[in-house]
Amino acid sequence: WLVFSLFSLVVSYGQSVSEWKYINNLTPHFIINLLWAVTIFYLFYFYFIRYFEKRQFIRYLLFSVLLSVALTLLLLPVHRFFFPQFEMYNLRYMLPPIAGTFIIAQCGSLIRGFENWFAGIRLKDELETRNLKNELELLKSQINPHFLFNALNNIDSLIRTEPEKASDTLITLSDMLRYMIYETRADKVILDKELIYIKNYIRLQQLRFREKNYIRAALPDHCSGIQIAPMLLIPFIENAFKFAYNSGKLPVVDISLQCSNNRLLFTCQNQCRKGRQSDEESCGIGLENVKRRLTLLYPGQHELFIFDDESSFSVDLKIRLS
């Protein structure tokens, strides 16, 4: 805008230098031009750029021409008020303002386009960095010794009493490890595969508890054709089991997932006890990374609500998938 102001002053001075009686009118002339430019610039910077981004080029070009003509016809009479000698309806005087208005409109779209482009580059770099960090964190958190220790201990106890069930459970654990190590490298995975992993995880966790209704899981059999970022939901489920506390009310862990019309609705709730400060601080620990992943992967396409009270912790997540 500084460059525009200097340019406008130079041009206005050049046009009026031969007629010194109008030199005092340069200030209102400059103010009118500045308001003119600001109006058309920010109309395209904030609003009409969306037609270009949606590849509606004909509509964008049509709006550019029509608004340039309309704004010129609207503001030219204001110039005539300060410059009575101005021939407002002379085509020779009308074409340059229309062309200038059109150019400033394109500058608004161009600058907004460059800003979006640079923002996209920064977002991509951050996402790549975050994904690399996630891979390390997933290896640390998913294949953690506590989970493996509990799973293997449960399998060991089943070997003596229910050897067939122990064998099935061992295969389940093997499938989970294979999925975590090999199939989560892609940016997106089929939601059905993620569902199988979640069900297997819940199945292994169920072995730890004697109460049959300790866990309630309402999960669909399949969500055909839908893809999702890998291991996006499991941290919420892990968090629920990690801090679950049986206060006598069942279920202690309640998980629900629905998918329809490319929309995913996920809820996860667990009872927890907050008697000590460490417990209060830890009921929702480890979820900041998931929140950031959601922001990077599904900007403007998700809603995440976390409810934390004295006896329970719950997550409500909605994602619009493609």
Coordinates of C-alpha atoms in Angstrom, one line a residue:
W1 CA 0.0 0.0 0.0
L2 CA 3.0 2.3 0.5
V3 CA 4.1 1.6 -3.1
F4 CA 0.6 2.2 -4.3
S5 CA 0.3 5.5 -2.4
L6 CA 3.6 6.8 -3.8
F7 CA 2.7 5.7 -7.3
S8 CA -0.7 7.3 -7.1
L9 CA 0.7 10.6 -5.8
V10 CA 3.3 10.7 -8.7
V11 CA 0.6 10.0 -11.3
S12 CA -1.8 12.5 -9.9
Y13 CA 0.9 15.2 -9.6
G14 CA 1.9 14.5 -13.2
Q15 CA -1.6 14.9 -14.5
S16 CA -2.2 18.2 -12.6
V17 CA 1.2 19.9 -12.7
S18 CA 0.1 21.8 -15.9
E19 CA -3.0 23.2 -14.1
W20 CA -1.8 24.7 -10.9
K21 CA -5.3 25.8 -9.9
Y22 CA -6.2 22.2 -9.3
I23 CA -3.1 21.3 -7.3
N24 CA -5.0 21.6 -4.0
N25 CA -7.4 18.9 -5.1
L26 CA -4.6 16.2 -5.1
T27 CA -5.4 15.2 -1.5
P28 CA -9.1 14.3 -2.1
H29 CA -8.1 12.7 -5.5
F30 CA -5.6 10.5 -3.7
I31 CA -8.0 9.6 -0.9
I32 CA -10.7 8.6 -3.5
N33 CA -8.2 6.4 -5.4
L34 CA -6.9 4.8 -2.2
L35 CA -10.4 3.9 -1.0
W36 CA -11.2 2.7 -4.6
A37 CA -8.2 0.4 -4.6
V38 CA -8.7 -0.9 -1.0
T39 CA -12.3 -1.8 -1.8
I40 CA -11.6 -3.8 -5.0
F41 CA -8.4 -5.3 -3.6
Y42 CA -10.0 -6.8 -0.4
L43 CA -13.1 -7.9 -2.2
F44 CA -11.0 -10.2 -4.2
Y45 CA -8.5 -10.9 -1.4
F46 CA -11.2 -12.2 1.0
Y47 CA -14.1 -13.3 -1.1
F48 CA -13.8 -13.7 -4.9
I49 CA -10.5 -15.6 -4.7
R50 CA -12.7 -18.6 -3.7
Y51 CA -14.0 -18.9 -7.3
F52 CA -10.4 -19.1 -8.6
E53 CA -9.5 -21.7 -5.9
K54 CA -12.5 -23.8 -6.9
R55 CA -11.4 -23.6 -10.6
Q56 CA -14.5 -21.7 -11.6
F57 CA -12.4 -19.5 -13.9
I58 CA -15.2 -18.2 -16.2
R59 CA -17.3 -17.1 -13.2
Y60 CA -14.2 -15.5 -11.6
L61 CA -13.3 -13.6 -14.8
L62 CA -16.9 -12.5 -15.2
F63 CA -17.0 -11.1 -11.6
S64 CA -13.6 -9.4 -12.2
V65 CA -14.9 -7.5 -15.3
L66 CA -18.3 -6.6 -13.9
L67 CA -17.0 -5.4 -10.6
S68 CA -14.3 -3.3 -12.3
V69 CA -16.9 -1.6 -14.5
A70 CA -19.4 -1.2 -11.6
L71 CA -16.9 0.3 -9.2
T72 CA -15.6 2.6 -11.8
L73 CA -19.0 3.9 -12.7
L74 CA -19.8 4.3 -9.0
L75 CA -16.7 6.4 -8.1
L76 CA -16.1 8.4 -11.2
P77 CA -18.9 10.9 -10.3
V78 CA -17.0 11.5 -7.0
H79 CA -14.0 12.7 -9.0
R80 CA -16.2 15.0 -11.0
F81 CA -17.2 16.7 -7.7
F82 CA -13.5 17.7 -7.2
F83 CA -12.6 18.1 -10.8
P84 CA -15.6 19.8 -12.6
Q85 CA -13.7 19.7 -15.9
F86 CA -13.5 16.0 -15.8
E87 CA -15.4 14.4 -18.8
M88 CA -16.9 11.5 -16.9
Y89 CA -18.7 9.7 -19.7
N90 CA -15.8 10.0 -22.2
L91 CA -14.7 6.5 -23.1
R92 CA -11.1 7.7 -23.3
Y93 CA -11.3 8.6 -19.5
M94 CA -13.3 5.6 -18.5
L95 CA -11.1 2.8 -19.9
P96 CA -7.9 3.4 -17.9
P97 CA -9.8 3.4 -14.5
I98 CA -11.6 0.2 -15.5
A99 CA -8.3 -1.4 -16.5
G100 CA -6.6 -0.2 -13.3
T101 CA -9.4 -1.5 -11.1
F102 CA -9.2 -4.9 -12.9
I103 CA -5.5 -5.1 -12.3
I104 CA -5.8 -4.2 -8.6
A105 CA -8.4 -6.9 -8.2
Q106 CA -6.0 -9.4 -9.7
C107 CA -3.3 -8.2 -7.3
G108 CA -5.6 -9.0 -4.4
S109 CA -6.2 -12.6 -5.7
L110 CA -2.5 -13.0 -6.6
I111 CA -1.2 -11.9 -3.1
R112 CA -3.8 -14.1 -1.4
G113 CA -2.8 -17.0 -3.7
F114 CA 0.9 -16.6 -2.8
E115 CA 0.0 -16.4 0.9
N116 CA -2.0 -19.6 0.6
W117 CA 0.8 -21.3 -1.4
F118 CA 3.4 -20.4 1.2
A119 CA 1.1 -21.5 4.0
G120 CA 0.6 -24.8 2.2
I121 CA 4.3 -25.3 1.9
R122 CA 4.7 -24.6 5.7
L123 CA 1.8 -27.0 6.5
K124 CA 3.3 -29.7 4.3
D125 CA 6.7 -29.4 5.9
E126 CA 5.2 -29.4 9.4
L127 CA 3.0 -32.4 8.5
E128 CA 6.1 -34.3 7.2
T129 CA 8.0 -33.5 10.3
R130 CA 5.0 -34.5 12.4
N131 CA 4.6 -37.8 10.6
L132 CA 8.2 -38.7 11.2
K133 CA 7.8 -37.9 14.8
N134 CA 4.6 -39.9 14.9
E135 CA 6.3 -42.9 13.5
L136 CA 8.8 -42.8 16.3
E137 CA 6.1 -42.2 18.9
L138 CA 3.9 -45.0 17.5
L139 CA 6.8 -47.4 17.8
K140 CA 7.3 -46.2 21.4
S141 CA 3.7 -46.1 22.5
Q142 CA 2.0 -48.9 20.4
I143 CA 4.7 -51.6 20.9
N144 CA 5.2 -50.7 24.5
P145 CA 6.5 -53.3 27.0
H146 CA 3.4 -52.9 29.3
F147 CA 1.0 -53.8 26.5
L148 CA 3.1 -56.8 25.3
F149 CA 3.8 -57.9 28.9
N150 CA 0.1 -58.0 29.7
A151 CA -0.9 -59.6 26.4
L152 CA 1.8 -62.4 26.7
N153 CA 0.9 -63.0 30.4
N154 CA -2.7 -63.5 29.5
I155 CA -1.8 -65.8 26.6
D156 CA 0.5 -67.8 29.0
S157 CA -2.4 -68.3 31.4
L158 CA -4.7 -69.4 28.6
I159 CA -2.2 -72.0 27.4
R160 CA -2.9 -74.2 30.4
T161 CA -6.7 -73.8 30.5
E162 CA -7.8 -72.9 26.9
P163 CA -5.0 -73.7 24.5
E164 CA -7.1 -73.1 21.4
K165 CA -8.1 -69.6 22.7
A166 CA -4.4 -69.0 23.5
S167 CA -3.4 -69.8 20.0
D168 CA -6.1 -67.5 18.5
T169 CA -5.0 -64.7 20.8
L170 CA -1.4 -65.2 19.8
I171 CA -2.4 -64.9 16.2
T172 CA -4.4 -61.8 17.0
L173 CA -1.3 -60.2 18.6
S174 CA 0.8 -61.2 15.6
D175 CA -1.7 -59.5 13.2
M176 CA -1.7 -56.3 15.3
L177 CA 2.1 -56.1 15.3
R178 CA 2.2 -56.7 11.6
Y179 CA -0.3 -54.0 11.0
M180 CA 1.5 -51.5 13.2
I181 CA 4.9 -52.1 11.7
Y182 CA 4.1 -52.4 8.0
E183 CA 0.7 -51.0 7.0
T184 CA 0.7 -47.8 8.9
R185 CA 3.5 -46.3 6.8
A186 CA 1.0 -45.0 4.3
D187 CA -0.7 -41.6 4.6
K188 CA -4.1 -43.2 4.5
V189 CA -5.4 -46.7 5.3
I190 CA -8.7 -48.4 4.6
L191 CA -10.9 -47.8 7.7
D192 CA -11.9 -51.5 7.7
K193 CA -8.3 -52.4 8.5
E194 CA -8.1 -49.8 11.2
L195 CA -11.4 -51.2 12.6
I196 CA -9.9 -54.7 12.7
Y197 CA -6.9 -53.4 14.6
I198 CA -9.2 -51.6 17.1
K199 CA -11.3 -54.7 17.6
N200 CA -8.2 -56.9 18.2
Y201 CA -6.9 -54.3 20.7
I202 CA -10.1 -54.4 22.6
R203 CA -10.2 -58.2 22.5
L204 CA -6.7 -58.4 24.1
Q205 CA -7.7 -55.8 26.7
Q206 CA -10.8 -57.8 27.6
L207 CA -8.6 -60.7 28.7
R208 CA -7.4 -58.6 31.7
F209 CA -10.9 -58.1 33.2
R210 CA -13.2 -60.6 34.8
E211 CA -16.3 -58.5 34.3
K212 CA -17.9 -59.4 31.0
N213 CA -19.4 -56.0 30.6
Y214 CA -16.3 -54.0 31.6
I215 CA -16.0 -52.9 28.0
R216 CA -18.8 -51.9 25.7
A217 CA -17.8 -51.5 22.1
A218 CA -20.3 -50.5 19.4
L219 CA -18.3 -50.9 16.2
P220 CA -19.5 -51.5 12.6
D221 CA -18.6 -54.6 10.7
H222 CA -17.2 -52.6 7.8
C223 CA -17.0 -49.1 6.4
S224 CA -16.4 -49.8 2.7
G225 CA -14.6 -47.3 0.6
I226 CA -13.6 -45.0 3.4
Q227 CA -9.9 -44.1 4.2
I228 CA -8.4 -42.6 7.3
A229 CA -5.0 -41.6 8.6
P230 CA -3.5 -44.6 10.4
M231 CA -3.5 -45.0 14.1
L232 CA -5.6 -41.8 14.6
L233 CA -8.2 -43.2 16.9
I234 CA -6.2 -45.7 18.9
P235 CA -4.5 -43.2 21.3
F236 CA -8.0 -42.2 22.6
I237 CA -8.8 -45.9 23.2
E238 CA -5.4 -46.5 24.8
N239 CA -5.9 -43.5 27.0
A240 CA -9.3 -44.9 28.1
F241 CA -7.9 -48.2 29.2
K242 CA -4.8 -46.7 30.8
F243 CA -6.7 -44.5 33.2
A244 CA -9.9 -46.6 33.6
Y245 CA -11.1 -47.1 37.1
N246 CA -14.0 -49.5 38.0
S247 CA -16.2 -47.6 40.4
G248 CA -18.9 -50.3 40.3
K249 CA -20.8 -48.9 37.4
L250 CA -20.5 -50.8 34.1
P251 CA -19.3 -50.4 31.5
V252 CA -16.0 -48.8 32.6
V253 CA -14.9 -48.2 29.0
D254 CA -17.5 -47.3 26.4
I255 CA -16.4 -47.0 22.7
S256 CA -18.6 -46.2 19.8
L257 CA -17.9 -45.7 16.1
Q258 CA -20.2 -44.9 13.2
C259 CA -19.4 -44.2 9.5
S260 CA -21.8 -43.1 6.9
N261 CA -21.8 -40.7 3.9
N262 CA -18.1 -40.1 4.3
R263 CA -18.6 -39.0 7.9
L264 CA -17.0 -40.7 10.9
L265 CA -18.5 -40.3 14.4
F266 CA -16.3 -41.6 17.2
T267 CA -16.9 -41.5 21.0
C268 CA -14.8 -43.0 23.8
Q269 CA -15.5 -42.7 27.5
N270 CA -14.0 -44.2 30.6
Q271 CA -14.5 -43.9 34.3
C272 CA -11.4 -42.6 36.1
R273 CA -10.4 -41.6 39.7
K274 CA -8.9 -38.3 40.5
G275 CA -7.7 -38.5 44.0
R276 CA -4.2 -37.4 43.5
Q277 CA -2.7 -34.5 41.5
S278 CA -0.7 -36.9 39.3
D279 CA -3.9 -38.6 38.3
E280 CA -5.6 -35.3 37.5
E281 CA -2.8 -34.3 35.3
S282 CA -2.6 -37.6 33.5
C283 CA -6.2 -38.4 32.6
G284 CA -5.8 -36.7 29.3
I285 CA -2.1 -37.0 28.7
G286 CA -0.7 -38.0 25.4
L287 CA -3.6 -36.5 23.4
E288 CA -1.9 -33.2 22.3
N289 CA -0.1 -35.0 19.5
V290 CA -3.4 -36.4 18.3
K291 CA -5.1 -33.0 18.4
R292 CA -2.3 -31.6 16.3
R293 CA -2.5 -34.4 13.8
L294 CA -6.2 -33.8 13.4
T295 CA -5.5 -30.1 12.8
L296 CA -2.9 -30.9 10.1
L297 CA -4.6 -33.8 8.4
Y298 CA -8.3 -32.6 8.6
P299 CA -8.3 -28.8 8.7
G300 CA -11.8 -27.5 8.9
Q301 CA -13.1 -31.1 8.5
H302 CA -13.2 -32.3 12.1
E303 CA -14.7 -31.4 15.4
L304 CA -13.1 -32.7 18.6
F305 CA -14.7 -32.3 22.0
I306 CA -13.1 -33.5 25.2
F307 CA -15.1 -33.7 28.5
D308 CA -13.3 -34.1 31.7
D309 CA -15.0 -34.2 35.1
E310 CA -14.4 -35.8 38.5
S311 CA -15.3 -39.3 37.6
S312 CA -15.1 -39.7 33.8
F313 CA -13.2 -38.7 30.8
S314 CA -14.8 -38.7 27.3
V315 CA -13.9 -37.9 23.7
D316 CA -16.3 -37.0 21.0
L317 CA -14.8 -36.8 17.5
K318 CA -16.4 -36.1 14.1
I319 CA -14.5 -36.2 10.9
R320 CA -15.6 -35.5 7.3
L321 CA -13.7 -38.0 5.2
S322 CA -13.2 -38.2 1.5

